[in-house]
Short mmCIF file of C-alpha atoms and ligand atoms in Angstrom, two decimals:
data_model
loop_
_atom_site.label_atom_id
_atom_site.label_comp_id
_atom_site.label_asym_id
_atom_site.label_seq_id
_atom_site.Cartn_x
_atom_site.Cartn_y
_atom_site.Cartn_z
CA MET A 1 -75.55 60.80 116.14
CA PHE A 2 -73.02 57.78 116.63
CA THR A 3 -74.68 55.08 114.38
CA LEU A 4 -73.76 51.47 114.04
CA LYS A 5 -75.44 49.60 111.38
CA ASN A 6 -75.82 46.41 110.35
CA ILE A 7 -72.45 45.67 112.57
CA SER A 8 -71.22 42.10 111.96
CA VAL A 9 -67.64 40.83 112.94
CA ARG A 10 -65.95 37.55 112.46
CA ALA A 11 -62.37 36.35 113.65
CA ALA A 12 -61.00 33.11 113.17
CA ASP A 13 -63.67 31.52 111.51
CA ARG A 14 -65.85 32.76 114.76
CA SER A 15 -68.79 35.11 114.70
CA LEU A 16 -68.09 37.90 116.98
CA LEU A 17 -70.93 40.32 116.99
CA ARG A 18 -73.87 40.09 114.59
CA ASN A 19 -76.49 42.40 113.30
CA ILE A 20 -75.40 45.13 115.52
CA ASN A 21 -78.13 48.60 115.17
CA LEU A 22 -77.37 50.93 117.58
CA ILE A 23 -77.92 55.20 117.41
CA ALA A 24 -76.86 56.91 120.18
CA LYS A 25 -77.27 60.72 120.49
CA PRO A 26 -75.05 63.16 120.38
CA LYS A 27 -75.19 65.00 123.46
CA GLU A 28 -76.28 61.89 125.28
CA ILE A 29 -74.46 59.59 127.49
CA THR A 30 -75.33 56.15 126.00
CA GLY A 31 -73.84 53.32 127.41
CA LEU A 32 -73.26 49.36 126.45
CA VAL A 33 -73.65 46.37 128.80
CA GLY A 34 -72.48 43.13 128.75
CA LYS A 35 -71.04 40.12 130.70
CA SER A 36 -67.24 39.06 129.97
CA GLY A 37 -66.59 38.22 126.04
CA SER A 38 -69.96 39.46 125.11
CA GLY A 39 -67.90 41.28 122.28
CA LYS A 40 -68.12 44.65 124.29
CA SER A 41 -64.26 45.56 123.61
CA THR A 42 -64.21 44.11 119.87
CA LEU A 43 -67.10 47.07 119.06
CA PHE A 44 -65.57 49.16 121.14
CA ARG A 45 -62.19 48.90 119.02
CA LEU A 46 -64.13 48.74 115.90
CA ALA A 47 -66.24 51.82 116.63
CA LEU A 48 -62.60 53.75 116.57
CA GLY A 49 -61.40 52.94 113.72
CA LEU A 50 -59.01 50.14 114.90
CA LEU A 51 -60.10 46.75 113.71
CA THR A 52 -58.73 46.84 109.86
CA LYS A 53 -60.43 44.68 107.15
CA THR A 54 -57.36 43.45 106.27
CA GLY A 55 -56.38 42.02 109.56
CA GLU A 56 -57.39 39.14 111.50
CA TYR A 57 -60.71 40.61 111.63
CA GLU A 58 -63.45 40.78 108.74
CA TRP A 59 -66.45 42.64 109.43
CA GLU A 60 -69.60 44.36 107.57
CA GLY A 61 -71.84 47.42 108.11
CA SER A 62 -71.52 51.01 108.49
CA ILE A 63 -69.97 53.38 111.27
CA SER A 64 -71.17 56.98 111.08
CA TRP A 65 -70.81 60.52 112.96
CA ASN A 66 -73.46 63.24 112.52
CA GLY A 67 -73.77 61.52 109.29
CA GLU A 68 -70.34 61.02 107.76
CA TYR A 69 -69.35 57.96 107.56
CA LEU A 70 -65.74 56.51 109.60
CA SER A 71 -63.75 54.24 107.46
CA SER A 72 -60.54 52.80 109.34
CA GLY A 73 -57.78 54.65 111.22
CA GLN A 74 -58.68 57.10 114.28
CA ASN A 75 -61.24 59.95 113.67
CA PRO A 76 -60.06 62.90 115.81
CA LYS A 77 -63.56 64.28 116.48
CA LEU A 78 -63.73 60.69 118.60
CA GLN A 79 -61.78 60.42 121.45
CA PRO A 80 -61.03 57.49 123.23
CA VAL A 81 -60.41 56.45 126.90
CA PHE A 82 -59.41 53.09 128.07
CA GLN A 83 -59.73 50.78 130.99
CA ASP A 84 -55.70 51.35 131.77
CA PRO A 85 -54.73 54.60 132.75
CA HIS A 86 -51.13 53.19 132.92
CA GLY A 87 -51.03 51.97 129.60
CA SER A 88 -52.29 55.23 128.35
CA PHE A 89 -48.87 57.23 128.89
CA SER A 90 -45.17 56.95 128.34
CA PRO A 91 -43.10 55.94 131.16
CA PHE A 92 -40.85 58.56 129.61
CA GLY A 93 -41.45 62.36 130.28
CA THR A 94 -43.64 64.33 132.81
CA MET A 95 -47.67 64.80 132.49
CA ARG A 96 -46.24 68.39 131.59
CA GLU A 97 -44.32 67.07 128.17
CA LEU A 98 -46.85 64.14 127.74
CA LEU A 99 -49.92 66.62 127.45
CA LEU A 100 -48.70 68.48 124.68
CA GLU A 101 -48.99 65.53 122.37
CA PRO A 102 -52.49 66.75 120.86
CA ALA A 103 -50.66 69.86 120.76
CA ARG A 104 -47.88 68.49 118.34
CA ILE A 105 -49.95 66.35 116.42
CA LYS A 106 -51.79 69.03 115.56
CA ASN A 107 -49.06 71.15 114.77
CA HIS A 108 -47.31 68.73 112.82
CA PHE A 109 -44.82 67.73 116.07
CA PHE A 110 -43.51 71.32 116.28
CA LEU A 111 -44.16 73.93 118.70
CA LYS A 112 -42.41 77.05 119.30
CA THR A 113 -42.16 78.38 122.67
CA HIS A 114 -44.84 80.45 122.93
CA GLN A 115 -47.00 77.88 121.68
CA LYS A 116 -45.97 76.08 123.92
CA SER A 117 -46.73 78.05 127.15
CA LYS A 118 -50.12 78.76 125.59
CA GLU A 119 -51.10 74.96 125.67
CA TRP A 120 -49.44 74.46 129.38
CA ASP A 121 -51.48 77.55 130.44
CA ARG A 122 -54.60 75.90 128.67
CA ILE A 123 -53.65 72.24 130.33
CA GLU A 124 -53.68 74.15 133.87
CA SER A 125 -56.84 75.38 133.60
CA TYR A 126 -58.17 71.68 132.39
CA CYS A 127 -56.37 70.91 135.93
CA LYS A 128 -58.07 73.37 138.10
CA ARG A 129 -61.55 71.85 136.47
CA PHE A 130 -60.06 68.61 137.25
CA ASP A 131 -59.08 69.21 141.02
CA LEU A 132 -55.39 67.99 139.83
CA PRO A 133 -53.15 69.87 141.52
CA LYS A 134 -50.79 71.71 138.94
CA GLU A 135 -47.84 70.27 140.43
CA LEU A 136 -48.81 66.82 139.34
CA LEU A 137 -48.12 67.96 135.60
CA ASN A 138 -44.43 67.66 137.03
CA LYS A 139 -44.60 63.80 138.27
CA THR A 140 -44.22 60.69 135.56
CA LYS A 141 -46.89 58.43 135.00
CA GLN A 142 -45.10 56.07 137.77
CA GLU A 143 -45.44 59.05 140.26
CA LEU A 144 -49.05 59.13 139.81
CA SER A 145 -52.01 56.97 141.15
CA GLY A 146 -54.27 55.27 138.85
CA GLY A 147 -57.19 57.74 139.44
CA GLN A 148 -54.95 61.09 138.67
CA LEU A 149 -53.66 58.90 135.64
CA GLN A 150 -56.87 58.03 134.20
CA ARG A 151 -58.11 61.79 135.11
CA PHE A 152 -55.10 62.75 132.96
CA ALA A 153 -55.68 60.53 130.35
CA ILE A 154 -59.65 61.92 130.32
CA LEU A 155 -58.06 65.49 130.61
CA ARG A 156 -55.99 64.72 127.22
CA ALA A 157 -58.96 63.68 125.37
CA LEU A 158 -60.67 66.93 126.09
CA LEU A 159 -57.54 68.77 125.02
CA THR A 160 -58.10 67.63 121.87
CA GLY A 161 -61.45 69.25 121.51
CA PRO A 162 -63.74 66.34 120.58
CA GLU A 163 -67.00 66.15 119.51
CA TYR A 164 -67.92 62.61 121.33
CA LEU A 165 -65.88 60.46 123.92
CA LEU A 166 -65.57 56.96 123.44
CA LEU A 167 -64.82 55.35 126.80
CA ASP A 168 -64.27 51.40 127.64
CA GLU A 169 -64.40 50.40 131.40
CA PRO A 170 -62.82 54.09 132.45
CA VAL A 171 -63.44 53.65 136.40
CA THR A 172 -63.37 49.90 136.76
CA ALA A 173 -59.55 50.10 137.51
CA LEU A 174 -59.93 52.12 140.12
CA ASP A 175 -61.47 52.07 143.67
CA VAL A 176 -64.72 52.89 144.58
CA LEU A 177 -64.24 56.16 146.16
CA VAL A 178 -62.62 57.58 143.16
CA GLN A 179 -64.80 56.13 140.64
CA LYS A 180 -67.55 57.80 142.22
CA LYS A 181 -65.30 61.00 141.75
CA ILE A 182 -64.81 60.37 138.40
CA ALA A 183 -68.39 59.45 137.07
CA GLU A 184 -69.42 62.52 138.58
CA GLU A 185 -66.65 64.81 136.98
CA LEU A 186 -67.73 62.87 133.86
CA LYS A 187 -71.25 63.77 133.88
CA GLU A 188 -70.39 67.42 134.73
CA ILE A 189 -68.53 67.63 131.65
CA ASN A 190 -71.48 65.82 129.91
CA THR A 191 -74.26 68.43 131.25
CA LYS A 192 -71.71 71.93 131.12
CA GLU A 193 -70.25 71.28 128.01
CA ASN A 194 -72.96 68.74 126.08
CA LEU A 195 -69.84 66.47 125.46
CA GLY A 196 -71.86 63.13 124.44
CA MET A 197 -70.46 59.94 125.27
CA PHE A 198 -70.46 56.10 124.61
CA LEU A 199 -69.51 53.75 127.70
CA VAL A 200 -68.43 50.01 127.80
CA SER A 201 -68.69 48.26 130.87
CA HIS A 202 -69.82 45.22 132.66
CA ASP A 203 -70.76 47.49 135.42
CA LEU A 204 -74.69 47.96 135.49
CA GLY A 205 -74.40 50.09 138.79
CA PHE A 206 -72.36 52.62 137.14
CA LEU A 207 -73.91 52.73 133.75
CA SER A 208 -77.43 53.37 135.43
CA TYR A 209 -75.72 56.16 137.38
CA MET A 210 -73.99 57.60 133.98
CA CYS A 211 -76.86 57.31 131.23
CA ASP A 212 -79.31 58.48 128.86
CA ALA A 213 -80.05 55.35 127.06
CA ILE A 214 -78.78 51.72 127.42
CA PHE A 215 -77.60 48.65 125.17
CA VAL A 216 -77.49 45.10 126.26
CA LEU A 217 -75.18 43.01 124.52
CA ASP A 218 -75.13 39.84 125.16
CA GLY A 219 -72.86 36.68 123.22
CA GLY A 220 -72.50 39.17 120.08
CA GLU A 221 -75.75 40.88 119.89
CA ILE A 222 -78.10 43.35 121.00
CA VAL A 223 -80.75 42.04 123.29
CA GLU A 224 -82.28 45.11 124.43
CA SER A 225 -82.28 48.94 124.65
CA GLY A 226 -84.13 51.65 125.49
CA ARG A 227 -84.06 54.85 127.64
CA ALA A 228 -82.44 54.09 130.56
CA LYS A 229 -85.09 54.48 133.09
CA GLU A 230 -87.55 52.41 131.42
CA ILE A 231 -85.18 49.47 130.91
CA LEU A 232 -83.95 49.34 134.16
CA ALA A 233 -87.75 49.65 135.72
CA ASN A 234 -88.89 46.79 133.26
CA PRO A 235 -85.75 44.50 132.08
CA LYS A 236 -87.48 42.43 129.07
CA SER A 237 -84.13 40.29 128.39
CA LYS A 238 -82.52 37.41 130.43
CA LEU A 239 -79.48 39.17 130.81
CA LEU A 240 -80.68 42.44 132.04
CA GLN A 241 -82.65 40.99 134.53
CA SER A 242 -80.11 38.50 136.22
CA LEU A 243 -77.69 41.31 136.28
CA LEU A 244 -80.26 43.73 137.84
CA GLN A 245 -80.84 40.55 140.40
CA ALA A 246 -77.54 39.84 140.97
CA LYS A 247 -76.70 43.03 142.20
CA ASN A 248 -73.04 42.73 142.60
CA HIS A 249 -72.24 46.07 140.98
CA SER A 250 -68.53 47.29 141.89
CA PHE A 251 -69.40 51.05 141.65
CA ALA A 252 -71.00 53.18 144.33
CA GLY A 253 -73.85 54.59 143.01
CA THR A 254 -76.30 51.09 142.52
CA ALA A 255 -79.69 51.20 139.96
CA SER A 256 -81.21 52.44 142.86
CA SER A 257 -79.52 55.12 143.84
CA SER A 258 -79.16 56.92 140.51
CA GLU A 259 -82.90 56.64 139.83
CA SER A 260 -82.92 59.66 142.02
CA SER A 261 -79.88 61.58 140.08
CA ASN A 262 -81.12 60.78 136.81
N1 ATP Q 301 -58.84 37.96 117.42
C1 ATP Q 301 -59.93 37.01 117.52
N2 ATP Q 301 -60.01 35.75 117.26
C2 ATP Q 301 -60.70 34.91 117.79
N3 ATP Q 301 -61.50 35.31 118.90
C3 ATP Q 301 -61.94 36.49 119.55
C4 ATP Q 301 -60.62 37.26 118.51
N4 ATP Q 301 -60.70 38.65 119.14
C5 ATP Q 301 -62.26 38.52 120.13
N5 ATP Q 301 -62.44 37.23 120.44
C6 ATP Q 301 -63.38 36.00 121.16
O1 ATP Q 301 -64.38 37.12 120.85
C7 ATP Q 301 -65.42 37.35 121.96
C8 ATP Q 301 -65.79 38.77 122.62
O2 ATP Q 301 -64.40 39.32 122.69
P1 ATP Q 301 -64.54 41.11 123.72
O3 ATP Q 301 -62.65 41.22 124.02
O4 ATP Q 301 -64.91 42.00 122.48
O5 ATP Q 301 -65.35 40.89 125.15
P2 ATP Q 301 -65.71 41.61 125.98
O6 ATP Q 301 -66.88 41.62 126.41
O7 ATP Q 301 -64.94 42.65 125.78
O8 ATP Q 301 -64.64 40.77 127.46
P3 ATP Q 301 -64.36 41.38 128.51
O9 ATP Q 301 -65.05 42.20 129.26
O10 ATP Q 301 -63.87 40.39 129.44
O11 ATP Q 301 -63.14 42.00 128.24
C9 ATP Q 301 -64.62 36.41 123.12
O12 ATP Q 301 -64.94 35.32 123.15
C10 ATP Q 301 -63.15 36.50 122.71
O13 ATP Q 301 -62.32 35.43 123.15
#
């Protein structure tokens, strides 16, 4: 279980999150939906151990993964994927070199020639799975599209052998067709490899297509949660009702189309 217990966060004398309690099953896709400014990114960064108590943020509560309490600092078992794929990679070096990073970190930044070629074989097999022609590995990030880069960002997270993925608006910056393709790929990873995911997004269409369970965040508080199908069919909070009514989801798979695919 990925568990957030009694989480409250303050910064600059403002309360950003209040009494957040969230339990996500390890092999499921759990979504967090909220409007802009509701605290999604704050919660995401906190869950990744990126809000240190000594910095500008004060927080209380606990975060745990399968019973193990997570302190601040990154945890390799939980891998993040961020919204901006361009910001996820260094402008220096080809994808082939940049994707060696996880292996380098594991080996204390030193890889022998045979280790490198073994890792490249592994990277190429992941490229195949993601429909990424291996020629793209010889390009720098400036030569790739946002969709290709986001796939490489997901691929890099998978290379570390994570137990759980945390994704912050992973398709928001992409065009609708690419969004759909990446959403399908993420769902396939979840089903085939039983890899659980925590997805943060303002896009209810995307989350309703993807998620087994959904939490609704409004003004720093969880106002509603439950199995995706159930709460989408019978929304109780004003926010979820208005998000469903608005139907201004940018994602191609809207709530209604997802019901058949769930
Ligand atoms: N360091 C800080 N000091 C003061 N206020 C902050 C700080 N960090 C975030 N906030 C405020 O907390 C609220 C939640 O911000 P957050 O970025 O988590 O929202 P969000 O739901 O991710 O929004 P968006 O979807 O627009 O990214 C906002 O009102 C933001 O201005």
